[in-house]
Every structure is written in C-alpha cells, then in structure tokens.
C-alpha positions as CSV (number, residue, x, y, z in Angstrom):
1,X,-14.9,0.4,14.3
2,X,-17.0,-0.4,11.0
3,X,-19.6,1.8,12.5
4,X,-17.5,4.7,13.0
5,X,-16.5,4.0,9.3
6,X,-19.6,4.4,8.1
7,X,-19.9,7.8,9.5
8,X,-16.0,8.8,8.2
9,X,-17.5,7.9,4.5
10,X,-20.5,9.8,4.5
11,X,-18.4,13.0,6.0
12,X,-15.7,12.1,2.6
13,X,-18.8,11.8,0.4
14,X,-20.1,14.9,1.5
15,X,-16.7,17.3,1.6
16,X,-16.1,15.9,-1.8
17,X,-18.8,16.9,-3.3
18,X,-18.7,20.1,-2.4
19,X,-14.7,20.5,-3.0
20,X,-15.2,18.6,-6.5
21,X,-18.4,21.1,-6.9
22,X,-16.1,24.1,-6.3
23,X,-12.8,23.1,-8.0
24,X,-15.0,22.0,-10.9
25,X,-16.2,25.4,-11.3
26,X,-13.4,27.1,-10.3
27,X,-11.6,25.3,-13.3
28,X,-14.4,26.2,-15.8
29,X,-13.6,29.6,-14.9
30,X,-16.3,30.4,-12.2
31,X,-15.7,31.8,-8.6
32,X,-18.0,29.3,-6.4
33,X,-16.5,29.7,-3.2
34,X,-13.0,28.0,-1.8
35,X,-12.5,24.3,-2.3
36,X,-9.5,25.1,0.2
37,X,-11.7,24.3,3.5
38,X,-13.7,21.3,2.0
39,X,-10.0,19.7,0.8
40,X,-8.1,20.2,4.2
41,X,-12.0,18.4,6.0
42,X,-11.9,15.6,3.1
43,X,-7.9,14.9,3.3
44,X,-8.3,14.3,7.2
45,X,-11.2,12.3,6.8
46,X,-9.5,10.3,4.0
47,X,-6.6,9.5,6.5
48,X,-8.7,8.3,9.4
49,X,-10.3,6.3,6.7
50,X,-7.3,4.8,5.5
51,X,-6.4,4.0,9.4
52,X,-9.2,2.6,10.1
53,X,-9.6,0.2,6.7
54,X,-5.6,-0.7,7.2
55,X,-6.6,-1.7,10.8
56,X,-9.4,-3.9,9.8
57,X,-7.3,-5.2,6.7
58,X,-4.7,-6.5,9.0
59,X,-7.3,-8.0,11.3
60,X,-8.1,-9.8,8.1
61,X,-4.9,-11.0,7.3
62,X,-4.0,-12.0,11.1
63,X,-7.7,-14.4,11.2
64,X,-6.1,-15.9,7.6
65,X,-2.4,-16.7,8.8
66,X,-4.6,-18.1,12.1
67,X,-6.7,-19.9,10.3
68,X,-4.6,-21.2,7.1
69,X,-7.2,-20.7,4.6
70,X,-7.2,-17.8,2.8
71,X,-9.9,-18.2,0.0
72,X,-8.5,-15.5,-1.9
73,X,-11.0,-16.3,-4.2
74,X,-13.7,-16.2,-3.2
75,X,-12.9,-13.0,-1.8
76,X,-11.6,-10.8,-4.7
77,X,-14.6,-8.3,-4.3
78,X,-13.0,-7.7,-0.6
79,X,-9.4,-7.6,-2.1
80,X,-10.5,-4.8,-5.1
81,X,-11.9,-2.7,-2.8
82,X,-8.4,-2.3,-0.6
83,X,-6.3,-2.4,-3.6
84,X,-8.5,0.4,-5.5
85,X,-8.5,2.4,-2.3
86,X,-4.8,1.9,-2.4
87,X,-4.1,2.7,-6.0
88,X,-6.4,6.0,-5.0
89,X,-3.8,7.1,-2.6
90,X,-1.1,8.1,-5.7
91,X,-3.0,9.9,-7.8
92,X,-4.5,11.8,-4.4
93,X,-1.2,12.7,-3.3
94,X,-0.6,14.1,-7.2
95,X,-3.9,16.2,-6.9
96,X,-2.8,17.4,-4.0
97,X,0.5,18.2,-5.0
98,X,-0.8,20.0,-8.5
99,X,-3.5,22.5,-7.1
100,X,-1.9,23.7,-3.6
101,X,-0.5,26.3,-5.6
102,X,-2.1,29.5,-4.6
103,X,-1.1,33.2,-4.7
104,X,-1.4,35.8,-2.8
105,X,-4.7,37.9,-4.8
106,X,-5.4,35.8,-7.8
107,X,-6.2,32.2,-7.5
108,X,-3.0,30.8,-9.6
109,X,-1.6,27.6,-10.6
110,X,1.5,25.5,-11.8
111,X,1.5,25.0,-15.4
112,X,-1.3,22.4,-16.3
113,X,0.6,19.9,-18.8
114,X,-0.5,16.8,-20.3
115,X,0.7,14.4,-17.6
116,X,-1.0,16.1,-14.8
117,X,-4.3,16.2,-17.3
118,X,-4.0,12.2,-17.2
119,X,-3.2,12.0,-13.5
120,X,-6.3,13.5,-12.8
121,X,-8.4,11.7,-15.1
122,X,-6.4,8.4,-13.3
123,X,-7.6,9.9,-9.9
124,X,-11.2,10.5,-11.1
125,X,-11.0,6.6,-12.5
126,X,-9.5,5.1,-9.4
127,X,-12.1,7.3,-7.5
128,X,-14.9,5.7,-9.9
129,X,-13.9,2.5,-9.5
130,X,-13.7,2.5,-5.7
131,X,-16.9,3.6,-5.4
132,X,-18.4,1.2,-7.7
133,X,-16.8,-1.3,-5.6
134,X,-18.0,0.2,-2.2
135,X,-21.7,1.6,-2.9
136,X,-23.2,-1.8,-2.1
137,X,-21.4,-2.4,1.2
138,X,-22.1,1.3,2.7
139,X,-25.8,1.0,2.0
140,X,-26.2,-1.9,3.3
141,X,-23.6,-0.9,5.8
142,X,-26.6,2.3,6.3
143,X,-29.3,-0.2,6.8
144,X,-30.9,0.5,3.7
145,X,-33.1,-2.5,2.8
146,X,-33.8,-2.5,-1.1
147,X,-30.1,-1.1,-1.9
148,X,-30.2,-2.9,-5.4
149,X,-32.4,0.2,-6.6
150,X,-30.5,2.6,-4.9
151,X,-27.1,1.3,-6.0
152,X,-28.0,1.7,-9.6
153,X,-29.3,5.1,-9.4
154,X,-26.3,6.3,-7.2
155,X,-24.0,4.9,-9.8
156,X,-25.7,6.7,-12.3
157,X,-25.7,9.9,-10.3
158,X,-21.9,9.4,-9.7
159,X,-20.9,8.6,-13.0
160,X,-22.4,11.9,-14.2
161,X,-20.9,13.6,-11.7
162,X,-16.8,12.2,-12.3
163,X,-17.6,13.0,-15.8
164,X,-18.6,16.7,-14.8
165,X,-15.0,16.8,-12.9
166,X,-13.6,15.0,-15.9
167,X,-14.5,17.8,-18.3
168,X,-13.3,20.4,-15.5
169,X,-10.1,19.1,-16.3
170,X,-10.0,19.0,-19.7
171,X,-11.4,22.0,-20.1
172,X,-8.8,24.0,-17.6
173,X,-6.1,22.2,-19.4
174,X,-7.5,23.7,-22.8
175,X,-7.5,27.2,-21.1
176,X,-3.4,26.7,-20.1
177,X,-3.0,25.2,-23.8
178,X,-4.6,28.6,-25.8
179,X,-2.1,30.6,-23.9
C-alpha cells in the first residue's frame, strides 16, 4: 500500500504543477491552457491519497492501543506530517470552492476579497509545509540514495515555486481591487 503511495504522490506532484503552472498564469492574466483537467486528475488523486494515509494512520494507531506504548514523542515528525496533510484539507476544499466559478465564454470568477486572498496564501503554507515534512520520506521512499542533496535543492525549487503561486494571488487580488 506504501508502494502504491509512492506512485499516487508523484501523479499529485505532477498534476499540480501543471494546474498551479496554469492557474498561476491564468491569474497574472495569461491564457496558458485549462487548469480545469489537471484539478479534477489532482483532486482524485488527492482523495485516494488521503484513503490510503487514513488507512495506514489507523493501522498505526491500532499497533499503539495493541501495544500500550505510544512514544508520541519520539514520533512527532510522523504526527506533523498527518496533521499538516489534515490542516491541507480546509483550505483545499476553500480553493476549490473559490475558482469553480466559470462562465460560459469568458473565464470569470466570484469577487476575490481579502479573506479568500489569505485562504490561499494559508493553502499555499499548509501545502509548503507538508511538503517540507514529506520530501525526505518520498525520496527515500523512491530509492534515491544521497537524498540529503536532493532534498535541499527540491526545497529550494519548491519554495520558489509556492512563492510564484503566492504572487499569482496577490497579484489577481490587486486586479479585482483596481476595479
């Protein structure tokens, strides 16, 4: 089940890029194709993910009641990763909620106001941090032998990136403020 995981993650990683890619530019003002196709693939994806981590998660929790020891702990890396994939889910379901607005010619949306400007920037925090928390365990997860490297220069990468669909935001929510 881990396995099949592993494979569920890569397919997120790689439908978000290109939905965040697309949205991003469609919010700067750009047509770069529909994030539409790459949402409904990475919100699917998402939920088997979500499954399949609440499946192992109670695994976890039945070997600890079996057991009696729960050396909480020592395992608060394990716990931050479920709770920050939990505390993902809210601001997900907001995003969601915010740009499934669309009309019938013109690509249109609900009025962009300061609270849906935070809840994004919330869901591209939450999104940070969950991936901070998780790089390490997917590559070596992946195999990868000297992931130490490669964890610092994906964090890198992804930190540029979130703050590329950080400024998305902000700058769409400037374009709704001017009018």
């Amino acid at each position: 089940m881990r396995r099949i995981n592993i494979f569920v993650v890569i397919g997120i990683i790689a439908a978000f890029i290109f939905h965040a890619v697309s949205g991003s530019m469609r919010l700067f003002g750009a047509d770069a194709g529909s994030p539409q196709i790459s949402a409904w693939i990475c919100i699917t994806l998402v939920a088997i993910h979500v499954i399949i981590t609440a499946v192992l998660t109670a695994k976890t929790l039945i070997s600890i009641k079996k057991s009696g020891k729960s050396y909480f702990r020592e395992n608060l890396l394990f716990w931050a990763r479920r709770i920050s994939g939990f505390a993902l889910l809210i601001p997900l379901v907001m995003h969601v909620m915010i740009f499934s607005g669309t009309g019938d010619e013109a690509y249109r949306l609900v009025f962009f106001h300061s609270g849906r400007l935070i809840s994004q920037i919330l869901m591209v925090v939450a999104l940070g941090l969950h991936i901070l928390t998780n790089v390490h365990p997917l590559l070596i997860g992946l195999g990868v032998k000297h992931h130490g490297v490669l964890s610092a220069d994906s964090l890198f990468v992804l930190t540029v990136f979130l703050l590329f669909c950080c400024g998305a935001f902000c700058v769409y929510y400037l374009r709704w403020m001017a009018f």
